Tab-separated table of C-alpha atoms in Angstrom:
chain	number	residue	atom	x	y	z
A	1	MET	CA	53.127	49.696	7.719
A	2	ARG	CA	49.893	52.038	6.157
A	3	ALA	CA	48.399	49.167	4.988
A	4	ALA	CA	49.031	47.386	7.858
A	5	ARG	CA	47.590	50.387	10.152
A	6	THR	CA	44.692	50.267	8.132
A	7	ALA	CA	43.659	46.570	8.171
A	8	LEU	CA	43.813	46.780	11.906
A	9	ARG	CA	41.861	49.800	12.159
A	10	LEU	CA	39.131	48.103	9.986
A	11	PRO	CA	36.451	46.182	11.912
A	12	ALA	CA	36.378	42.588	11.711
A	13	LEU	CA	33.580	41.399	9.667
A	14	PRO	CA	30.822	39.098	11.434
A	15	GLN	CA	31.055	35.331	10.519
A	16	LEU	CA	28.116	34.159	8.867
A	17	ARG	CA	26.940	31.442	10.149
A	18	THR	CA	26.210	28.762	7.154
A	19	LYS	CA	22.582	26.595	8.212
A	20	GLU	CA	22.955	22.972	7.566
A	21	PRO	CA	20.268	22.232	5.082
A	22	LYS	CA	17.674	20.149	6.885
A	23	ARG	CA	17.774	16.759	6.054
A	24	LYS	CA	13.863	16.569	4.389
A	25	THR	CA	12.087	13.025	5.630
A	26	ARG	CA	10.716	11.339	2.621
A	27	ARG	CA	9.140	8.178	2.402
A	28	PRO	CA	11.211	5.229	0.831
A	29	ASP	CA	10.541	5.239	-3.080
A	30	CYS	CA	9.488	1.350	-2.267
A	31	VAL	CA	5.742	2.062	-3.852
A	32	VAL	CA	7.095	0.763	-7.555
A	33	TRP	CA	8.617	-2.054	-6.010
A	34	LEU	CA	5.736	-2.858	-4.350
A	35	GLY	CA	3.729	-2.680	-7.386
A	36	ALA	CA	6.423	-4.831	-9.239
A	37	ALA	CA	5.906	-7.689	-6.588
A	38	PHE	CA	2.483	-7.468	-6.821
A	39	LEU	CA	2.735	-8.005	-10.730
A	40	ALA	CA	5.534	-10.593	-9.810
A	41	GLY	CA	3.088	-12.489	-7.825
A	42	TYR	CA	0.287	-12.072	-10.291
A	43	LEU	CA	1.566	-14.204	-12.862
A	44	PRO	CA	2.336	-17.275	-11.060
A	45	GLY	CA	-0.769	-17.073	-9.556
A	46	ILE	CA	-2.332	-17.492	-13.198
A	47	TRP	CA	-0.162	-20.242	-13.973
A	48	LEU	CA	-1.169	-22.054	-11.024
A	49	GLY	CA	-5.313	-21.905	-11.530
A	50	ARG	CA	-5.082	-21.874	-15.379
A	51	ASP	CA	-6.291	-25.645	-15.042
A	52	GLY	CA	-9.050	-25.425	-12.573
A	53	THR	CA	-8.550	-28.551	-10.925
A	54	THR	CA	-7.808	-27.411	-7.864
A	55	ALA	CA	-10.539	-27.947	-4.902
A	56	LEU	CA	-9.734	-24.226	-3.828
A	57	GLY	CA	-10.076	-22.858	-7.362
A	58	GLN	CA	-13.259	-24.686	-7.866
A	59	GLN	CA	-15.069	-23.126	-5.054
A	60	LEU	CA	-13.276	-19.344	-5.448
A	61	ALA	CA	-14.632	-20.013	-9.156
A	62	ALA	CA	-18.330	-21.028	-7.780
A	63	TRP	CA	-18.308	-17.944	-5.134
A	64	TYR	CA	-17.275	-15.399	-8.197
A	65	THR	CA	-20.120	-16.519	-10.597
A	66	GLU	CA	-22.725	-16.938	-8.158
A	67	SER	CA	-25.599	-14.773	-8.653
A	68	PRO	CA	-25.943	-11.634	-6.526
A	69	GLU	CA	-29.852	-10.970	-7.264
A	70	SER	CA	-30.430	-12.774	-3.965
A	71	THR	CA	-27.592	-11.328	-1.639
A	72	ALA	CA	-28.304	-8.366	0.360
A	73	PHE	CA	-26.381	-5.016	0.103
A	74	THR	CA	-25.375	-5.358	3.908
A	75	ALA	CA	-24.114	-8.778	3.123
A	76	ALA	CA	-22.262	-7.615	0.219
A	77	PHE	CA	-20.930	-4.711	1.811
A	78	GLY	CA	-19.662	-6.327	4.651
A	79	THR	CA	-17.716	-9.081	2.719
A	80	ARG	CA	-16.110	-6.100	0.769
A	81	PHE	CA	-15.070	-4.149	3.844
A	82	ALA	CA	-13.857	-6.973	5.877
A	83	VAL	CA	-11.588	-8.005	3.294
A	84	GLY	CA	-10.269	-4.418	2.458
A	85	ALA	CA	-9.558	-3.734	6.408
A	86	LEU	CA	-7.938	-7.136	6.568
A	87	GLN	CA	-5.610	-5.987	4.085
A	88	LEU	CA	-4.821	-2.474	5.548
A	89	CYS	CA	-4.450	-3.836	8.725
A	90	ALA	CA	-1.862	-5.745	7.425
A	91	VAL	CA	0.184	-3.135	5.821
A	92	LEU	CA	-0.413	-1.053	8.795
A	93	LEU	CA	1.386	-3.886	11.276
A	94	CYS	CA	4.358	-4.727	8.598
A	95	GLY	CA	5.264	-0.608	9.937
A	96	PHE	CA	5.666	-1.487	13.554
A	97	CYS	CA	8.161	-4.315	12.403
A	98	ILE	CA	11.847	-4.097	11.715
A	99	TRP	CA	11.393	-6.411	9.074
A	100	GLY	CA	8.769	-4.178	7.375
A	101	VAL	CA	9.580	-3.687	4.021
A	102	GLY	CA	10.338	-7.088	3.167
A	103	LEU	CA	6.785	-8.382	4.773
A	104	LEU	CA	5.594	-5.685	2.161
A	105	VAL	CA	7.203	-6.985	-0.523
A	106	LEU	CA	5.735	-10.845	0.671
A	107	LEU	CA	2.116	-9.209	1.365
A	108	PHE	CA	1.655	-7.774	-2.335
A	109	ALA	CA	3.332	-10.590	-3.884
A	110	ALA	CA	0.967	-12.777	-2.153
A	111	ARG	CA	-1.957	-10.926	-2.705
A	112	GLY	CA	-1.255	-10.520	-6.629
A	113	GLY	CA	-0.839	-14.313	-6.783
A	114	PHE	CA	-4.170	-14.861	-5.237
A	115	LEU	CA	-5.702	-12.410	-7.552
A	116	GLY	CA	-4.174	-14.308	-10.312
A	117	PHE	CA	-5.326	-17.881	-9.092
A	118	CYS	CA	-8.997	-16.069	-8.658
A	119	ALA	CA	-9.019	-14.665	-12.455
A	120	ALA	CA	-7.376	-18.353	-13.804
A	121	SER	CA	-10.124	-20.544	-11.870
A	122	VAL	CA	-12.891	-18.193	-13.135
A	123	ALA	CA	-11.746	-18.551	-16.710
A	124	ALA	CA	-11.312	-22.273	-16.480
A	125	ALA	CA	-14.342	-22.829	-14.799
A	126	ASP	CA	-16.893	-20.494	-17.287
A	127	GLY	CA	-14.475	-19.374	-20.102
A	128	ALA	CA	-14.269	-15.801	-21.204
A	129	ALA	CA	-17.723	-14.870	-20.221
A	130	GLY	CA	-17.476	-16.114	-16.920
A	131	LEU	CA	-13.941	-13.843	-16.435
A	132	LEU	CA	-15.343	-10.873	-18.125
A	133	ARG	CA	-18.488	-10.961	-15.539
A	134	TYR	CA	-15.813	-11.398	-12.801
A	135	ARG	CA	-13.588	-8.406	-14.010
A	136	CYS	CA	-17.004	-6.291	-14.250
A	137	ASP	CA	-17.491	-7.596	-10.523
A	138	THR	CA	-14.791	-6.773	-9.058
A	139	ALA	CA	-12.323	-4.225	-11.351
A	140	VAL	CA	-13.261	-1.422	-9.041
A	141	SER	CA	-12.836	-2.801	-5.204
A	142	ASP	CA	-9.403	-4.544	-6.817
A	143	VAL	CA	-7.576	-1.372	-8.260
A	144	ALA	CA	-8.928	1.103	-5.791
A	145	MET	CA	-7.793	-1.419	-2.452
A	146	LEU	CA	-4.390	-1.935	-4.226
A	147	LEU	CA	-3.937	1.730	-5.174
A	148	LEU	CA	-5.082	2.336	-0.905
A	149	CYS	CA	-2.881	-0.086	0.103
A	150	LEU	CA	0.085	0.980	-2.369
A	151	TRP	CA	-0.478	4.903	-0.446
A	152	LEU	CA	-0.335	3.290	3.329
A	153	ALA	CA	2.416	1.222	2.285
A	154	GLY	CA	4.791	3.966	1.813
A	155	TRP	CA	4.054	5.245	5.215
A	156	SER	CA	4.414	2.007	6.608
A	157	ALA	CA	7.520	1.344	5.040
A	158	GLN	CA	9.197	4.534	6.197
A	159	LEU	CA	8.029	3.808	9.667
A	160	ALA	CA	9.630	-0.105	9.449
A	161	ALA	CA	13.070	1.645	7.993
A	162	GLN	CA	13.313	3.955	11.168
A	163	LEU	CA	12.584	1.342	13.401
A	164	PHE	CA	15.392	-0.463	11.714
A	165	CYS	CA	17.667	1.899	12.018
A	166	ALA	CA	16.724	2.248	15.709
A	167	ALA	CA	17.398	-1.244	15.972
A	168	GLN	CA	20.894	-0.441	14.375
A	169	GLY	CA	21.594	2.141	17.228
A	170	ARG	CA	20.599	5.002	14.784
A	171	ALA	CA	17.566	5.849	16.625
A	172	THR	CA	15.628	9.151	14.805
A	173	ARG	CA	14.041	11.681	16.311
A	174	GLU	CA	11.183	11.430	13.790
A	175	THR	CA	9.862	8.034	14.659
A	176	PRO	CA	6.640	9.274	16.867
A	177	GLY	CA	5.958	11.887	14.013
A	178	THR	CA	5.792	8.971	11.578
A	179	VAL	CA	3.941	7.077	13.602
A	180	ARG	CA	1.162	9.582	14.057
A	181	ARG	CA	1.276	10.232	10.246
A	182	LEU	CA	0.770	6.692	9.914
A	183	LEU	CA	-2.309	6.170	11.987
A	184	SER	CA	-3.842	9.506	10.744
A	185	ARG	CA	-3.742	7.547	7.075
A	186	PHE	CA	-4.199	4.519	7.888
A	187	ALA	CA	-8.015	5.919	9.295
A	188	ALA	CA	-8.202	7.928	6.432
A	189	ALA	CA	-7.379	5.085	4.407
A	190	MET	CA	-10.489	2.482	6.361
A	191	VAL	CA	-12.836	5.523	5.668
A	192	LEU	CA	-12.090	5.591	1.817
A	193	SER	CA	-12.425	1.508	1.724
A	194	ALA	CA	-15.825	1.597	3.055
A	195	ALA	CA	-16.758	4.378	0.469
A	196	VAL	CA	-14.827	1.903	-2.118
A	197	SER	CA	-16.484	-0.763	-0.818
A	198	ALA	CA	-20.197	0.390	-0.614
A	199	VAL	CA	-19.741	1.507	-4.874
A	200	GLY	CA	-18.270	-1.979	-5.376
A	201	SER	CA	-21.633	-3.484	-3.999
A	202	VAL	CA	-23.956	-1.378	-5.640
A	203	LEU	CA	-22.348	-2.115	-8.749
A	204	VAL	CA	-22.631	-5.635	-8.733
A	205	LEU	CA	-25.825	-6.004	-7.296
A	206	ALA	CA	-26.936	-3.480	-10.267
A	207	VAL	CA	-24.731	-5.366	-12.863
A	208	GLY	CA	-26.638	-9.282	-11.545
A	209	SER	CA	-29.782	-7.538	-11.802
A	210	GLY	CA	-29.614	-6.839	-15.540
A	211	ARG	CA	-28.243	-9.934	-16.031
């Protein structure tokens, strides 16, 4: 009885409210898969252009092996920046589609296939020397644009995944913030693409003048 009375006199301990852990929103871990899709498309592209007999392959080989001495900086920069901007816009638009993740995989596979086809066509037309010149002219811009597209594709895939959940009736409050982050990173990627295009144009003109 005495123990019961003592227990009644003790003040009730306040119940601690355990905070639920916040769900961290992180980009889908798809950058590795998109890079794998790029490589998966690159190898078939090499196989398709290994003979160099197609009209498209011959045109690409002639365009890439053309001497840049008569090319102005503005023309070289405009061509490279237009190609880079087109890729970034395609990655951005994939984010506003519920099937955007699948479209991104197809986009990177197609990009890899095209670059592999170009390299094989140049090698078939001019041999190892032509392939080496092609790599010197395009390696910096191609690698830089691939990294920029992969960086932007991570945020684009996150938005596409959220839109897919919304279409399934599981909308999240994070979608407007994801849209703002995607657009801001798209603007940053465009600025970096312009810088990469300028550096690539300078290198191409410098290498071409030294031949």
